[in-house]
PDB file of C-alpha atoms in Angstrom:
ATOM      1  CA  GLY V  57       3.454   7.583  18.806  1.00 56.00           C
ATOM      2  CA  ALA V  58       4.421   9.538  15.173  1.00 82.00           C
ATOM      3  CA  GLY V  59       3.620   7.760  12.288  1.00 93.00           C
ATOM      4  CA  VAL V  60       5.500   8.327   9.011  1.00 96.00           C
ATOM      5  CA  SER V  61       5.365  11.613   7.614  1.00 96.00           C
ATOM      6  CA  GLN V  62       5.722  13.028   4.322  1.00 97.00           C
ATOM      7  CA  SER V  63       6.813  16.682   3.034  1.00 97.00           C
ATOM      8  CA  PRO V  64       5.380  18.431   0.757  1.00 97.00           C
ATOM      9  CA  SER V  65       1.557  17.793   1.083  1.00 96.00           C
ATOM     10  CA  ASN V  66       1.216  19.020  -2.446  1.00 97.00           C
ATOM     11  CA  LYS V  67       3.782  20.067  -5.155  1.00 97.00           C
ATOM     12  CA  VAL V  68       2.548  22.028  -8.020  1.00 98.00           C
ATOM     13  CA  THR V  69       5.780  22.394 -10.724  1.00 97.00           C
ATOM     14  CA  GLU V  70       6.316  23.345 -14.198  1.00 97.00           C
ATOM     15  CA  LYS V  71       7.180  20.501 -16.569  1.00 97.00           C
ATOM     16  CA  GLY V  72      11.399  20.201 -16.692  1.00 97.00           C
ATOM     17  CA  LYS V  73      12.287  21.709 -13.204  1.00 98.00           C
ATOM     18  CA  ASP V  74      13.240  18.876 -10.652  1.00 98.00           C
ATOM     19  CA  VAL V  75      10.925  18.019  -7.878  1.00 98.00           C
ATOM     20  CA  GLU V  76      12.664  16.585  -4.233  1.00 98.00           C
ATOM     21  CA  LEU V  77       9.694  14.525  -1.910  1.00 98.00           C
ATOM     22  CA  ARG V  78      10.976  13.814   1.472  1.00 97.00           C
ATOM     23  CA  CYS V  79       9.744  11.304   4.030  1.00 97.00           C
ATOM     24  CA  ASP V  80      10.746  10.664   7.764  1.00 96.00           C
ATOM     25  CA  PRO V  81       9.528   7.140   8.669  1.00 95.00           C
ATOM     26  CA  ILE V  82       8.547   5.842  11.826  1.00 94.00           C
ATOM     27  CA  SER V  83      11.688   6.140  14.368  1.00 91.00           C
ATOM     28  CA  GLY V  84      13.447   2.007  14.330  1.00 88.00           C
ATOM     29  CA  HIS V  85      11.619   1.345  11.025  1.00 90.00           C
ATOM     30  CA  THR V  86      14.686  -0.097   8.959  1.00 89.00           C
ATOM     31  CA  ALA V  87      12.406  -0.404   5.843  1.00 90.00           C
ATOM     32  CA  LEU V  88      11.175   1.935   3.455  1.00 93.00           C
ATOM     33  CA  TYR V  89       9.197   1.962   0.440  1.00 94.00           C
ATOM     34  CA  TRP V  90       7.865   4.639  -1.984  1.00 96.00           C
ATOM     35  CA  TYR V  91       4.755   3.822  -4.164  1.00 95.00           C
ATOM     36  CA  ARG V  92       3.202   6.005  -6.723  1.00 96.00           C
ATOM     37  CA  GLN V  93      -0.300   5.800  -7.299  1.00 94.00           C
ATOM     38  CA  SER V  94      -1.383   7.792 -10.217  1.00 92.00           C
ATOM     39  CA  LEU V  95      -5.441   9.243 -10.733  1.00 85.00           C
ATOM     40  CA  GLY V  96      -7.640   6.167 -10.171  1.00 76.00           C
ATOM     41  CA  GLN V  97      -5.328   3.546 -10.187  1.00 79.00           C
ATOM     42  CA  GLY V  98      -3.550   1.192  -7.744  1.00 82.00           C
ATOM     43  CA  LEU V  99      -0.110   1.624  -5.519  1.00 89.00           C
ATOM     44  CA  GLU V 100       2.758   1.211  -8.008  1.00 91.00           C
ATOM     45  CA  PHE V 101       6.165   0.287  -6.440  1.00 91.00           C
ATOM     46  CA  LEU V 102       8.731   2.555  -6.822  1.00 94.00           C
ATOM     47  CA  ILE V 103      11.880   1.276  -4.816  1.00 93.00           C
ATOM     48  CA  TYR V 104      12.671  -0.042  -1.356  1.00 91.00           C
ATOM     49  CA  PHE V 105      15.418   0.374   1.105  1.00 91.00           C
ATOM     50  CA  GLN V 106      16.414  -2.414   4.188  1.00 87.00           C
ATOM     51  CA  GLY V 107      18.604  -1.661   6.184  1.00 84.00           C
ATOM     52  CA  ASN V 108      22.319  -0.844   5.376  1.00 82.00           C
ATOM     53  CA  SER V 109      21.911  -3.509   2.008  1.00 85.00           C
ATOM     54  CA  ALA V 110      21.412  -2.171  -1.697  1.00 87.00           C
ATOM     55  CA  PRO V 111      18.102  -0.555  -2.408  1.00 89.00           C
ATOM     56  CA  ASP V 112      15.359  -2.489  -4.925  1.00 89.00           C
ATOM     57  CA  LYS V 113      15.316  -0.130  -7.349  1.00 90.00           C
ATOM     58  CA  SER V 114      13.546  -2.417  -9.966  1.00 89.00           C
ATOM     59  CA  GLY V 115       9.887  -0.415  -9.742  1.00 91.00           C
ATOM     60  CA  LEU V 116      11.838   3.099 -10.788  1.00 94.00           C
ATOM     61  CA  PRO V 117      10.087   3.814 -13.990  1.00 94.00           C
ATOM     62  CA  SER V 118      12.986   6.117 -15.832  1.00 94.00           C
ATOM     63  CA  ASP V 119      16.242   7.255 -14.996  1.00 96.00           C
ATOM     64  CA  ARG V 120      14.852  10.736 -14.084  1.00 97.00           C
ATOM     65  CA  PHE V 121      13.606   9.094 -10.787  1.00 97.00           C
ATOM     66  CA  SER V 122      16.137   8.788  -7.930  1.00 97.00           C
ATOM     67  CA  ALA V 123      16.244   7.925  -4.222  1.00 96.00           C
ATOM     68  CA  GLU V 124      18.373   8.264  -1.386  1.00 94.00           C
ATOM     69  CA  ARG V 125      18.060   7.068   2.213  1.00 94.00           C
ATOM     70  CA  THR V 126      20.250   9.604   4.486  1.00 83.00           C
ATOM     71  CA  GLY V 127      21.451   7.901   7.806  1.00 80.00           C
ATOM     72  CA  GLY V 128      19.353   4.960   7.599  1.00 76.00           C
ATOM     73  CA  SER V 129      16.453   7.231   8.030  1.00 90.00           C
ATOM     74  CA  VAL V 130      14.894  10.318   6.109  1.00 95.00           C
ATOM     75  CA  SER V 131      14.310   9.394   2.621  1.00 96.00           C
ATOM     76  CA  THR V 132      14.133  11.771  -0.598  1.00 97.00           C
ATOM     77  CA  LEU V 133      12.657  10.618  -4.011  1.00 98.00           C
ATOM     78  CA  THR V 134      13.911  13.483  -6.788  1.00 98.00           C
ATOM     79  CA  ILE V 135      12.303  13.455  -9.792  1.00 98.00           C
ATOM     80  CA  GLN V 136      14.268  15.309 -12.280  1.00 98.00           C
ATOM     81  CA  ARG V 137      13.093  16.955 -15.518  1.00 98.00           C
ATOM     82  CA  THR V 138       9.333  16.389 -14.614  1.00 98.00           C
ATOM     83  CA  GLN V 139       6.866  15.267 -16.867  1.00 97.00           C
ATOM     84  CA  GLN V 140       2.844  15.570 -17.239  1.00 96.00           C
ATOM     85  CA  GLU V 141       3.040  11.695 -16.278  1.00 95.00           C
ATOM     86  CA  ASP V 142       4.839  12.388 -13.337  1.00 97.00           C
ATOM     87  CA  SER V 143       1.427  13.535 -11.826  1.00 97.00           C
ATOM     88  CA  ALA V 144       0.370  11.627  -9.289  1.00 97.00           C
ATOM     89  CA  VAL V 145       0.472  11.071  -5.186  1.00 97.00           C
ATOM     90  CA  TYR V 146       3.648   9.580  -3.959  1.00 98.00           C
ATOM     91  CA  LEU V 147       3.247   7.350  -0.671  1.00 97.00           C
ATOM     92  CA  CYS V 148       5.918   6.281   1.505  1.00 97.00           C
ATOM     93  CA  ALA V 149       5.899   3.548   3.838  1.00 95.00           C
ATOM     94  CA  SER V 150       7.847   2.109   6.776  1.00 94.00           C
ATOM     95  CA  SER V 151       8.082  -1.357   8.543  1.00 91.00           C
ATOM     96  CA  LYS V 152      10.205  -2.395  11.651  1.00 86.00           C
ATOM     97  CA  PRO V 153      12.888  -5.375  10.226  1.00 73.00           C
ATOM     98  CA  TYR V 154      11.424  -8.299   8.724  1.00 66.00           C
ATOM     99  CA  GLN V 155       7.921  -7.150  10.164  1.00 70.00           C
ATOM    100  CA  GLU V 156       4.803  -7.476   7.859  1.00 73.00           C
ATOM    101  CA  THR V 157       3.252  -4.637   7.876  1.00 88.00           C
ATOM    102  CA  GLN V 158       4.017  -1.728   6.415  1.00 92.00           C
ATOM    103  CA  TYR V 159       2.661   2.478   7.633  1.00 94.00           C
ATOM    104  CA  PHE V 160       2.338   4.351   5.401  1.00 96.00           C
ATOM    105  CA  GLY V 161       2.695   8.337   5.414  1.00 96.00           C
ATOM    106  CA  PRO V 162       0.069  10.775   3.709  1.00 94.00           C
ATOM    107  CA  GLY V 163       1.474  10.933   0.702  1.00 96.00           C
ATOM    108  CA  THR V 164       2.355  13.720  -1.485  1.00 97.00           C
ATOM    109  CA  ARG V 165       0.231  15.103  -4.067  1.00 97.00           C
ATOM    110  CA  LEU V 166       2.603  16.248  -8.203  1.00 98.00           C
ATOM    111  CA  LEU V 167       1.083  18.536 -10.189  1.00 97.00           C
ATOM    112  CA  VAL V 168       3.118  19.020 -12.844  1.00 97.00           C
ATOM    113  CA  LEU V 169       1.573  21.892 -15.076  1.00 96.00           C
TER     114      LEU V 169
ATOM    115  CA  ASP Y 231       3.811 -11.909  -6.488  1.00 55.00           C
ATOM    116  CA  ALA Y 232       0.743 -14.368  -6.901  1.00 60.00           C
ATOM    117  CA  LYS Y 233      -2.027 -12.471  -8.739  1.00 85.00           C
ATOM    118  CA  THR Y 234      -5.279 -11.922  -6.726  1.00 92.00           C
ATOM    119  CA  THR Y 235      -9.048 -11.295  -7.421  1.00 94.00           C
ATOM    120  CA  GLN Y 236     -11.810  -8.561  -6.590  1.00 96.00           C
ATOM    121  CA  PRO Y 237     -14.542  -7.258  -7.337  1.00 97.00           C
ATOM    122  CA  ASN Y 238     -14.677  -3.830  -8.246  1.00 95.00           C
ATOM    123  CA  SER Y 239     -17.340  -2.590  -5.873  1.00 97.00           C
ATOM    124  CA  MET Y 240     -19.145  -3.507  -2.705  1.00 98.00           C
ATOM    125  CA  GLU Y 241     -21.880  -1.803  -1.065  1.00 97.00           C
ATOM    126  CA  SER Y 242     -23.504  -2.264   2.392  1.00 96.00           C
ATOM    127  CA  ASN Y 243     -25.813  -0.447   4.867  1.00 96.00           C
ATOM    128  CA  GLU Y 244     -24.023   0.981   8.110  1.00 97.00           C
ATOM    129  CA  GLU Y 245     -24.402  -1.778  10.602  1.00 96.00           C
ATOM    130  CA  GLU Y 246     -24.262  -4.459   8.880  1.00 96.00           C
ATOM    131  CA  PRO Y 247     -21.342  -7.660   8.352  1.00 96.00           C
ATOM    132  CA  VAL Y 248     -19.667  -6.862   4.961  1.00 97.00           C
ATOM    133  CA  HIS Y 249     -18.201 -10.136   3.375  1.00 98.00           C
ATOM    134  CA  LEU Y 250     -14.979  -8.834   0.802  1.00 98.00           C
ATOM    135  CA  PRO Y 251     -13.970 -12.203  -0.995  1.00 97.00           C
ATOM    136  CA  CYS Y 252     -10.322 -12.275  -2.910  1.00 97.00           C
ATOM    137  CA  ASN Y 253      -9.885 -15.145  -5.095  1.00 96.00           C
ATOM    138  CA  HIS Y 254      -6.215 -16.363  -5.444  1.00 93.00           C
ATOM    139  CA  SER Y 255      -5.730 -19.631  -7.588  1.00 93.00           C
ATOM    140  CA  THR Y 256      -2.208 -19.736  -7.550  1.00 90.00           C
ATOM    141  CA  ILE Y 257      -1.173 -19.164  -4.441  1.00 90.00           C
ATOM    142  CA  SER Y 258       1.794 -20.800  -3.129  1.00 87.00           C
ATOM    143  CA  GLY Y 259       2.693 -22.286   0.332  1.00 87.00           C
ATOM    144  CA  THR Y 260       4.714 -19.897   1.541  1.00 84.00           C
ATOM    145  CA  ASP Y 261       2.406 -16.798   0.754  1.00 87.00           C
ATOM    146  CA  TYR Y 262       0.678 -14.592   3.279  1.00 89.00           C
ATOM    147  CA  ILE Y 263      -2.550 -13.241   2.295  1.00 93.00           C
ATOM    148  CA  HIS Y 264      -3.174  -9.599   3.648  1.00 93.00           C
ATOM    149  CA  TRP Y 265      -5.795  -6.978   3.780  1.00 96.00           C
ATOM    150  CA  TYR Y 266      -5.190  -3.311   3.483  1.00 96.00           C
ATOM    151  CA  ARG Y 267      -8.071  -0.366   2.916  1.00 97.00           C
ATOM    152  CA  GLN Y 268      -6.873   2.805   1.760  1.00 95.00           C
ATOM    153  CA  LEU Y 269      -9.253   6.138   2.699  1.00 94.00           C
ATOM    154  CA  PRO Y 270     -10.336   8.526   0.485  1.00 90.00           C
ATOM    155  CA  SER Y 271      -7.184  10.975   0.451  1.00 88.00           C
ATOM    156  CA  GLN Y 272      -4.845   8.974   3.036  1.00 91.00           C
ATOM    157  CA  GLY Y 273      -1.982   6.758   2.578  1.00 93.00           C
ATOM    158  CA  PRO Y 274      -3.175   2.892   2.668  1.00 95.00           C
ATOM    159  CA  GLU Y 275      -3.428   1.083   6.354  1.00 95.00           C
ATOM    160  CA  TYR Y 276      -2.743  -2.222   7.551  1.00 94.00           C
ATOM    161  CA  VAL Y 277      -6.010  -4.557   8.587  1.00 96.00           C
ATOM    162  CA  ILE Y 278      -5.435  -8.126   8.339  1.00 96.00           C
ATOM    163  CA  HIS Y 279      -3.210 -11.304   7.762  1.00 93.00           C
ATOM    164  CA  GLY Y 280      -3.091 -14.405   7.758  1.00 93.00           C
ATOM    165  CA  LEU Y 281      -1.224 -17.725   6.428  1.00 92.00           C
ATOM    166  CA  THR Y 282      -3.813 -20.754   6.783  1.00 93.00           C
ATOM    167  CA  SER Y 283      -5.908 -20.280  10.041  1.00 92.00           C
ATOM    168  CA  ASN Y 284      -8.303 -17.457  10.183  1.00 93.00           C
ATOM    169  CA  VAL Y 285      -7.374 -14.562  11.902  1.00 94.00           C
ATOM    170  CA  ASN Y 286      -9.488 -12.207  14.511  1.00 95.00           C
ATOM    171  CA  ASN Y 287      -8.618  -8.597  15.035  1.00 94.00           C
ATOM    172  CA  ARG Y 288     -10.415  -5.385  16.473  1.00 92.00           C
ATOM    173  CA  MET Y 289     -10.881  -3.907  12.971  1.00 91.00           C
ATOM    174  CA  ALA Y 290     -11.750  -7.641  11.144  1.00 96.00           C
ATOM    175  CA  SER Y 291     -12.029 -11.227  10.356  1.00 97.00           C
ATOM    176  CA  LEU Y 292      -9.683 -12.788   7.789  1.00 98.00           C
ATOM    177  CA  ALA Y 293     -11.283 -16.264   6.949  1.00 97.00           C
ATOM    178  CA  ILE Y 294      -9.219 -18.307   4.744  1.00 97.00           C
ATOM    179  CA  ALA Y 295     -10.092 -21.685   2.401  1.00 96.00           C
ATOM    180  CA  GLU Y 296      -9.404 -24.983   3.480  1.00 95.00           C
ATOM    181  CA  ASP Y 297      -7.424 -25.313   0.101  1.00 95.00           C
ATOM    182  CA  ARG Y 298      -6.144 -21.894   0.232  1.00 95.00           C
ATOM    183  CA  LYS Y 299      -7.384 -20.283  -2.980  1.00 95.00           C
ATOM    184  CA  SER Y 300      -9.901 -17.625  -2.019  1.00 96.00           C
ATOM    185  CA  SER Y 301     -10.140 -15.773   1.449  1.00 97.00           C
ATOM    186  CA  THR Y 302     -13.098 -13.051   2.506  1.00 98.00           C
ATOM    187  CA  LEU Y 303     -12.491 -10.267   4.823  1.00 98.00           C
ATOM    188  CA  ILE Y 304     -15.387  -9.729   7.128  1.00 98.00           C
ATOM    189  CA  LEU Y 305     -16.004  -6.517   8.207  1.00 97.00           C
ATOM    190  CA  HIS Y 306     -18.552  -7.555  11.431  1.00 95.00           C
ATOM    191  CA  ARG Y 307     -20.436  -4.285  11.811  1.00 95.00           C
ATOM    192  CA  ALA Y 308     -20.182  -1.998   8.930  1.00 96.00           C
ATOM    193  CA  THR Y 309     -19.411   2.068   9.447  1.00 96.00           C
ATOM    194  CA  LEU Y 310     -19.349   5.342   7.477  1.00 96.00           C
ATOM    195  CA  ARG Y 311     -15.912   5.197   8.234  1.00 95.00           C
ATOM    196  CA  ASP Y 312     -15.015   1.804   6.865  1.00 97.00           C
ATOM    197  CA  ALA Y 313     -16.023   3.209   2.811  1.00 97.00           C
ATOM    198  CA  ALA Y 314     -12.450   2.408   1.562  1.00 97.00           C
ATOM    199  CA  VAL Y 315     -11.282   0.913  -1.290  1.00 96.00           C
ATOM    200  CA  TYR Y 316      -9.551  -2.529   0.395  1.00 97.00           C
ATOM    201  CA  TYR Y 317      -6.906  -4.399  -1.431  1.00 96.00           C
ATOM    202  CA  CYS Y 318      -5.956  -8.492  -0.916  1.00 95.00           C
ATOM    203  CA  ILE Y 319      -2.697  -9.084  -1.564  1.00 92.00           C
ATOM    204  CA  LEU Y 320      -0.475 -11.660  -1.481  1.00 89.00           C
ATOM    205  CA  ARG Y 321       3.210 -12.163   0.028  1.00 83.00           C
ATOM    206  CA  ASP Y 322       5.665 -14.023   1.050  1.00 75.00           C
ATOM    207  CA  ASP Y 323       6.668 -13.166   4.439  1.00 66.00           C
ATOM    208  CA  ARG Y 324       9.740 -15.296   4.805  1.00 62.00           C
ATOM    209  CA  GLY Y 325      11.750 -12.360   6.380  1.00 54.00           C
ATOM    210  CA  SER Y 326      14.641 -12.519   3.808  1.00 51.00           C
ATOM    211  CA  THR Y 327      12.207 -11.760   0.962  1.00 51.00           C
ATOM    212  CA  LEU Y 328      10.345  -9.761   2.465  1.00 61.00           C
ATOM    213  CA  GLY Y 329       9.493  -6.494   0.255  1.00 70.00           C
ATOM    214  CA  ARG Y 330       7.192  -4.523  -2.146  1.00 78.00           C
ATOM    215  CA  LEU Y 331       3.423  -4.618  -1.942  1.00 82.00           C
ATOM    216  CA  TYR Y 332       1.779  -5.256  -4.950  1.00 83.00           C
ATOM    217  CA  PHE Y 333      -1.241  -3.688  -4.832  1.00 86.00           C
ATOM    218  CA  GLY Y 334      -4.138  -4.615  -7.467  1.00 86.00           C
ATOM    219  CA  ARG Y 335      -7.568  -2.156  -8.016  1.00 87.00           C
ATOM    220  CA  GLY Y 336      -9.050  -3.385  -4.800  1.00 94.00           C
ATOM    221  CA  THR Y 337     -12.471  -3.389  -3.985  1.00 97.00           C
ATOM    222  CA  GLN Y 338     -14.480  -0.032  -3.639  1.00 96.00           C
ATOM    223  CA  LEU Y 339     -16.913  -0.606  -0.447  1.00 98.00           C
ATOM    224  CA  THR Y 340     -19.610   1.995  -0.004  1.00 97.00           C
ATOM    225  CA  VAL Y 341     -21.615   2.064   2.633  1.00 97.00           C
ATOM    226  CA  TRP Y 342     -24.550   3.930   3.260  1.00 97.00           C
ATOM    227  CA  PRO Y 343     -26.547   4.983   6.204  1.00 95.00           C
TER     228      PRO Y 343
END
């Protein structure tokens, strides 16, 4: 079946602009996660959605970052007033209800000039 | 989540077994040991996980020390496709507390033909 998909694959933007990154989780997966990976670094947790529960936003690095999940499926990560340090690969993952395994998408490579 | 320690890099020849170690001396009784790997330019993928007993699946084996303070991921016959960064992660998998994965720096495995 289809895996986690993310769009766009690559995004180049200018400093100060807003960007939206999209994640389509695997059908039936109620948990959705956003991570980011800066060049040569490990993965950094950003935000976690589980069903209709309030999201765990504890990993968002600043108030310029926000995410929403509409209808319990598609999620959008928004970065406002982008900065050069926001350049990274943004990864989305999903999992079945209360299942241990997370399935990752291919990521969106964001470059802020 | 408890911290894990892995070597920065390891090398192997193709078709030889590979033993990737992980130390987790502060593991708690409810922490599961998860392994993910990340191939170049891809999102991480699940490899295996376990609690106390050794585990086998089609990708690898997981050997867990009796005191659970260390574990070893075993690739029985390395292939060029196994070249990746391997992450050892501890997570409390009790259903109500499922959430983020804490990725460290992992072990970069190089496989030589």
